[in-house]
Amino acid sequence: MKKTIELQGIDPMLFAGADDDNMKIIESNFNSQIVLRGNNLFIEGKRKEIEKIELLVNDIIFTINKRGSIDSSDLNVLINSTNGINGENQDFKKDLLKKDIILYTHLGAVVAHTNGQKKYYKSVQKNDIVFVIGPAGTGKTFQAVACAVSALKNNEIEKIVITRPVVEAGERLGFLPGDLKDKVDPYLTPLYDALNKMIPPEKLKKYLDTKIIEIAPLAYMRGRTLHNAFIILDEAQNSTKMQMKMFLTRLGVTSKSIITGDITQIDLPSNEISGLIDATKVLNKIKGISFIELTENDVVRHKLVKDIIKAYTKKGNNK
């Protein structure tokens, strides 16, 4: 009997493993001839064994989609379960489902690791507008972009719009070389960095060229209404009260928004009130709007970053 199984929704290289190690393990546990070409797995053998291999392939795809990869120990658990050697498979799947995987990417899975990040992720699932406030290194921006890309991938929205205030540029923007994109892009680099880790380069270029994903300064949001979109305002502590109101009223039908910021790093003039701080007071009782506060316990950068944040907080130096 011959059977062709299409590996849908995963990278065949992740299925095969480094140096085809996963394929070698699979082949060594079955008598059937198994060949992987592109996205298709070609199997030739006895009917009962092919049925087992098909179940195994489905479990491997499930694991990769949930965890972002599969290693030899995971694979052996699934093979043993498929062959009726033990009953670990269901426990293994339950363990995977407990993980808060936001997005599967070509580089692996984006996971909410800390308790604060998990609360953040669940809040985005339940609310249309989520404010996320916390120090550097807590994954505010990265997780927001992952949520947006996940929504785009699942056809929940039609486009992503990511914006941030360009405070540092101010009136000096006109003196920088190049066109508007050249002048503004240096201030938007963290957003491009996040997208590059979640979307393959060719696809990202297409999305940017066709405006399916749009990255722009906050000032260029005025006068727009964004329907069926996922809108992110990054570095929101540097928005003014009027800019924050302008941004929030861009939200169209079936759209969602995440607003991120660190209120200890405000670059506005001393006489200007941060739109992020103002929003926490004005909007905190509106249903459908959630406020999440991350702390140094949610830092996922170098271990010293957490200690640095604690030291500055204790010293009372917020700049």
Short mmCIF file of C-alpha atoms in Angstrom, two decimals:
data_model
loop_
_atom_site.label_atom_id
_atom_site.label_comp_id
_atom_site.label_asym_id
_atom_site.label_seq_id
_atom_site.Cartn_x
_atom_site.Cartn_y
_atom_site.Cartn_z
CA MET A 1 0.00 0.00 0.00
CA LYS A 2 1.15 3.55 -0.76
CA LYS A 3 0.18 6.72 1.05
CA THR A 4 1.07 10.41 0.66
CA ILE A 5 0.73 12.68 3.69
CA GLU A 6 0.97 16.45 3.29
CA LEU A 7 2.72 18.25 6.15
CA GLN A 8 0.33 21.18 6.48
CA GLY A 9 1.16 24.31 8.48
CA ILE A 10 4.71 23.37 9.52
CA ASP A 11 8.23 23.71 8.19
CA PRO A 12 9.32 20.30 6.76
CA MET A 13 12.83 20.98 8.08
CA LEU A 14 11.48 21.01 11.64
CA PHE A 15 9.71 17.73 10.93
CA ALA A 16 12.86 16.12 9.53
CA GLY A 17 15.10 17.48 12.29
CA ALA A 18 18.72 18.57 12.16
CA ASP A 19 20.65 16.34 9.72
CA ASP A 20 17.37 14.44 9.19
CA ASP A 21 17.70 12.97 12.71
CA ASN A 22 13.93 12.80 13.23
CA MET A 23 13.43 11.00 9.92
CA LYS A 24 16.15 8.49 10.87
CA ILE A 25 14.40 7.77 14.18
CA ILE A 26 11.04 7.29 12.46
CA GLU A 27 12.53 5.03 9.76
CA SER A 28 14.32 2.88 12.36
CA ASN A 29 11.04 2.18 14.19
CA PHE A 30 8.98 1.09 11.18
CA ASN A 31 9.40 -1.41 8.36
CA SER A 32 7.71 0.83 5.77
CA GLN A 33 9.65 2.87 3.24
CA ILE A 34 9.34 6.54 4.26
CA VAL A 35 10.54 9.41 2.05
CA LEU A 36 10.15 13.15 2.70
CA ARG A 37 10.10 15.41 -0.37
CA GLY A 38 9.16 19.04 0.16
CA ASN A 39 5.90 19.15 2.14
CA ASN A 40 4.94 15.58 1.27
CA LEU A 41 5.73 12.38 3.12
CA PHE A 42 5.61 9.32 0.83
CA ILE A 43 5.02 6.00 2.61
CA GLU A 44 4.98 2.47 1.20
CA GLY A 45 4.22 -0.55 3.38
CA LYS A 46 1.51 -2.58 5.08
CA ARG A 47 -1.83 -0.92 5.74
CA LYS A 48 -1.80 -1.25 9.56
CA GLU A 49 1.67 0.21 9.87
CA ILE A 50 0.85 3.08 7.51
CA GLU A 51 -2.15 3.91 9.70
CA LYS A 52 0.17 4.05 12.73
CA ILE A 53 2.62 6.29 10.86
CA GLU A 54 -0.21 8.62 9.88
CA LEU A 55 -1.25 8.95 13.55
CA LEU A 56 2.37 9.59 14.47
CA VAL A 57 2.72 12.30 11.81
CA ASN A 58 -0.40 14.05 13.12
CA ASP A 59 1.04 13.98 16.65
CA ILE A 60 4.37 15.37 15.41
CA ILE A 61 2.59 18.22 13.61
CA PHE A 62 0.55 18.92 16.75
CA THR A 63 3.73 19.04 18.85
CA ILE A 64 5.58 21.35 16.46
CA ASN A 65 2.62 23.72 16.28
CA LYS A 66 2.34 23.85 20.07
CA ARG A 67 6.00 23.84 21.06
CA GLY A 68 7.65 25.27 17.93
CA SER A 69 9.93 22.26 17.53
CA ILE A 70 10.28 18.60 18.40
CA ASP A 71 13.33 16.82 19.81
CA SER A 72 14.31 13.15 19.88
CA SER A 73 12.92 12.52 23.38
CA ASP A 74 9.51 13.98 22.37
CA LEU A 75 9.58 11.89 19.20
CA ASN A 76 10.35 8.66 21.06
CA VAL A 77 7.43 9.28 23.44
CA LEU A 78 5.10 9.66 20.47
CA ILE A 79 6.49 6.60 18.66
CA ASN A 80 6.20 4.41 21.76
CA SER A 81 2.63 5.57 22.27
CA THR A 82 1.77 4.95 18.62
CA ASN A 83 3.19 1.42 18.91
CA GLY A 84 1.21 0.78 22.09
CA ILE A 85 4.30 0.56 24.34
CA ASN A 86 3.09 3.13 26.87
CA GLY A 87 0.35 5.64 27.53
CA GLU A 88 2.46 8.78 27.73
CA ASN A 89 1.01 10.45 24.65
CA GLN A 90 -2.09 11.92 26.25
CA ASP A 91 -0.10 13.28 29.22
CA PHE A 92 2.43 14.67 26.76
CA LYS A 93 -0.32 16.46 24.81
CA LYS A 94 -1.90 17.79 28.00
CA ASP A 95 1.47 19.20 29.02
CA LEU A 96 1.79 20.95 25.67
CA LEU A 97 -1.67 22.45 25.92
CA LYS A 98 -0.77 24.01 29.28
CA LYS A 99 1.90 26.13 27.60
CA ASP A 100 0.85 29.62 26.56
CA ILE A 101 2.13 29.58 22.99
CA ILE A 102 1.20 32.84 21.29
CA LEU A 103 2.60 32.18 17.85
CA TYR A 104 4.46 29.51 15.92
CA THR A 105 7.12 31.06 13.67
CA HIS A 106 9.78 29.89 11.22
CA LEU A 107 12.29 30.30 14.08
CA GLY A 108 10.23 28.49 16.72
CA ALA A 109 7.40 29.31 19.10
CA VAL A 110 6.74 32.62 20.85
CA VAL A 111 5.68 31.68 24.38
CA ALA A 112 4.35 33.67 27.33
CA HIS A 113 6.91 32.59 29.93
CA THR A 114 6.23 34.50 33.15
CA ASN A 115 3.02 34.82 35.14
CA GLY A 116 2.73 38.46 34.07
CA GLN A 117 3.19 37.59 30.40
CA LYS A 118 0.57 34.83 30.67
CA LYS A 119 -1.88 37.28 32.25
CA TYR A 120 -1.05 39.73 29.43
CA TYR A 121 -1.74 37.08 26.75
CA LYS A 122 -5.06 36.01 28.30
CA SER A 123 -6.13 39.63 28.62
CA VAL A 124 -5.53 40.23 24.91
CA GLN A 125 -7.71 37.22 24.12
CA LYS A 126 -10.58 38.61 26.23
CA ASN A 127 -10.41 42.38 25.56
CA ASP A 128 -10.36 44.66 22.51
CA ILE A 129 -8.00 47.21 24.10
CA VAL A 130 -5.15 46.23 26.42
CA PHE A 131 -2.69 48.60 28.09
CA VAL A 132 0.58 46.96 29.12
CA ILE A 133 2.87 48.92 31.43
CA GLY A 134 6.24 47.68 32.61
CA PRO A 135 10.02 48.09 32.57
CA ALA A 136 12.46 47.21 29.79
CA GLY A 137 12.95 43.54 29.01
CA THR A 138 9.49 42.31 30.01
CA GLY A 139 8.45 41.48 26.44
CA LYS A 140 5.81 44.21 26.12
CA THR A 141 6.48 45.02 22.48
CA PHE A 142 7.56 41.57 21.34
CA GLN A 143 4.46 39.90 22.76
CA ALA A 144 2.19 42.58 21.29
CA VAL A 145 3.64 42.01 17.83
CA ALA A 146 3.31 38.22 18.29
CA CYS A 147 -0.39 38.60 19.18
CA ALA A 148 -0.94 40.74 16.08
CA VAL A 149 0.90 38.35 13.75
CA SER A 150 -1.02 35.41 15.22
CA ALA A 151 -4.34 37.20 14.54
CA LEU A 152 -3.23 37.91 10.95
CA LYS A 153 -2.11 34.31 10.43
CA ASN A 154 -5.47 33.02 11.72
CA ASN A 155 -7.40 35.43 9.45
CA GLU A 156 -8.93 37.18 12.44
CA ILE A 157 -7.90 40.58 11.05
CA GLU A 158 -6.90 41.97 7.65
CA LYS A 159 -3.95 44.15 8.57
CA ILE A 160 -1.54 45.14 11.31
CA VAL A 161 -0.69 48.76 12.10
CA ILE A 162 2.20 49.44 14.48
CA THR A 163 3.02 52.96 15.59
CA ARG A 164 5.04 54.84 18.15
CA PRO A 165 5.71 58.51 19.01
CA VAL A 166 8.92 59.87 17.49
CA VAL A 167 9.68 62.23 20.35
CA GLU A 168 13.43 62.32 19.90
CA ALA A 169 13.13 63.46 16.30
CA GLY A 170 11.00 66.55 16.93
CA GLU A 171 11.88 69.48 14.73
CA ARG A 172 15.27 67.91 14.00
CA LEU A 173 13.58 65.38 11.72
CA GLY A 174 13.85 67.75 8.76
CA PHE A 175 17.62 67.86 9.09
CA LEU A 176 18.07 64.11 8.79
CA PRO A 177 19.08 62.76 5.34
CA GLY A 178 16.72 60.82 3.06
CA ASP A 179 12.96 60.62 2.57
CA LEU A 180 10.38 60.26 5.35
CA LYS A 181 10.94 56.49 5.65
CA ASP A 182 14.71 56.94 5.94
CA LYS A 183 14.23 59.61 8.63
CA VAL A 184 11.73 57.68 10.72
CA ASP A 185 12.90 54.07 10.39
CA PRO A 186 15.73 54.34 12.96
CA TYR A 187 13.10 55.11 15.61
CA LEU A 188 11.01 52.10 14.53
CA THR A 189 13.88 49.56 14.47
CA PRO A 190 12.65 47.52 17.50
CA LEU A 191 9.37 46.90 15.68
CA TYR A 192 11.12 45.69 12.54
CA ASP A 193 13.35 43.48 14.70
CA ALA A 194 10.32 41.80 16.27
CA LEU A 195 8.63 41.24 12.89
CA ASN A 196 11.81 39.77 11.40
CA LYS A 197 11.80 37.11 14.12
CA MET A 198 8.19 36.15 13.41
CA ILE A 199 7.76 36.33 9.63
CA PRO A 200 10.11 34.98 6.91
CA PRO A 201 11.91 37.85 5.07
CA GLU A 202 10.18 37.38 1.70
CA LYS A 203 6.71 37.27 3.23
CA LEU A 204 7.42 40.25 5.50
CA LYS A 205 8.60 42.33 2.53
CA LYS A 206 5.38 41.48 0.69
CA TYR A 207 3.27 42.42 3.71
CA LEU A 208 5.08 45.74 4.09
CA ASP A 209 4.92 46.55 0.38
CA THR A 210 1.17 45.85 0.23
CA LYS A 211 0.47 47.65 3.54
CA ILE A 212 -0.92 44.49 5.12
CA ILE A 213 1.60 45.37 7.82
CA GLU A 214 2.17 49.09 8.29
CA ILE A 215 4.69 50.76 10.58
CA ALA A 216 4.38 54.51 10.98
CA PRO A 217 4.95 57.39 13.42
CA LEU A 218 2.00 58.19 15.69
CA ALA A 219 1.50 61.60 14.04
CA TYR A 220 0.48 59.86 10.79
CA MET A 221 -2.48 58.11 12.44
CA ARG A 222 -4.58 61.26 12.54
CA GLY A 223 -7.76 61.23 10.45
CA ARG A 224 -7.79 57.45 9.90
CA THR A 225 -10.30 54.79 10.93
CA LEU A 226 -8.90 51.27 10.97
CA HIS A 227 -11.43 48.49 10.52
CA ASN A 228 -10.64 44.79 11.02
CA ALA A 229 -7.09 45.62 12.11
CA PHE A 230 -4.71 44.91 14.95
CA ILE A 231 -3.22 48.22 16.08
CA ILE A 232 -0.22 48.54 18.38
CA LEU A 233 0.96 51.74 20.05
CA ASP A 234 4.49 51.22 21.34
CA GLU A 235 6.41 53.54 23.71
CA ALA A 236 3.05 55.05 24.65
CA GLN A 237 4.53 56.87 27.64
CA ASN A 238 5.86 59.41 25.11
CA SER A 239 2.43 60.21 23.69
CA THR A 240 0.59 63.32 24.85
CA LYS A 241 -2.97 63.25 26.19
CA MET A 242 -4.32 64.47 22.83
CA GLN A 243 -2.25 61.93 20.89
CA MET A 244 -3.50 59.09 23.07
CA LYS A 245 -7.12 60.15 22.57
CA MET A 246 -6.50 60.47 18.83
CA PHE A 247 -4.96 56.99 18.68
CA LEU A 248 -7.69 55.25 20.67
CA THR A 249 -10.43 56.76 18.53
CA ARG A 250 -8.87 55.25 15.37
CA LEU A 251 -10.23 51.84 16.41
CA GLY A 252 -12.71 50.60 13.82
CA VAL A 253 -15.12 47.68 13.59
CA THR A 254 -13.71 44.29 14.69
CA SER A 255 -10.34 45.82 15.52
CA LYS A 256 -8.10 45.19 18.53
CA SER A 257 -5.39 47.31 20.07
CA ILE A 258 -2.44 46.91 22.44
CA ILE A 259 -0.79 49.95 24.02
CA THR A 260 2.61 49.40 25.61
CA GLY A 261 4.87 51.67 27.63
CA ASP A 262 7.25 52.22 30.51
CA ILE A 263 6.15 55.14 32.69
CA THR A 264 9.65 55.39 34.21
CA GLN A 265 11.10 56.34 30.82
CA ILE A 266 9.14 59.43 29.71
CA ASP A 267 10.92 61.70 27.21
CA LEU A 268 8.22 64.37 26.97
CA PRO A 269 8.91 67.95 28.08
CA SER A 270 8.43 68.37 31.84
CA ASN A 271 5.27 70.46 31.35
CA GLU A 272 3.58 67.76 29.22
CA ILE A 273 1.48 65.00 30.83
CA SER A 274 2.01 61.51 29.45
CA GLY A 275 -1.00 60.19 27.56
CA LEU A 276 -0.31 56.73 28.97
CA ILE A 277 -0.45 57.89 32.59
CA ASP A 278 -3.57 59.93 31.85
CA ALA A 279 -5.28 56.94 30.20
CA THR A 280 -4.76 54.76 33.29
CA LYS A 281 -6.83 57.28 35.26
CA VAL A 282 -9.49 58.09 32.66
CA LEU A 283 -10.19 54.63 31.17
CA ASN A 284 -9.64 52.19 34.04
CA LYS A 285 -13.35 51.47 34.57
CA ILE A 286 -14.42 50.92 30.97
CA LYS A 287 -15.50 47.37 30.15
CA GLY A 288 -13.46 45.86 27.32
CA ILE A 289 -10.34 47.83 28.26
CA SER A 290 -7.76 46.01 30.37
CA PHE A 291 -4.65 47.27 32.18
CA ILE A 292 -1.76 44.88 32.75
CA GLU A 293 1.25 45.78 34.87
CA LEU A 294 4.50 43.87 34.35
CA THR A 295 7.34 44.03 36.89
CA GLU A 296 11.00 43.11 37.12
CA ASN A 297 9.80 39.54 37.80
CA ASP A 298 8.68 39.41 34.16
CA VAL A 299 12.06 40.41 32.70
CA VAL A 300 13.21 37.85 30.13
CA ARG A 301 16.47 39.49 29.05
CA HIS A 302 19.90 38.96 30.66
CA LYS A 303 19.55 38.06 34.35
CA LEU A 304 21.34 41.29 35.32
CA VAL A 305 18.57 43.43 33.75
CA LYS A 306 16.24 42.46 36.59
CA ASP A 307 18.82 43.51 39.17
CA ILE A 308 19.48 46.78 37.33
CA ILE A 309 15.77 47.65 37.32
CA LYS A 310 15.49 46.86 41.04
CA ALA A 311 18.54 49.01 41.83
CA TYR A 312 17.22 52.04 39.94
CA THR A 313 13.74 51.63 41.44
CA LYS A 314 15.20 51.47 44.95
CA LYS A 315 17.34 54.54 44.25
CA GLY A 316 14.30 56.43 43.01
CA ASN A 317 16.01 57.32 39.72
CA ASN A 318 13.37 56.82 37.03
CA LYS A 319 15.33 58.19 34.11
#
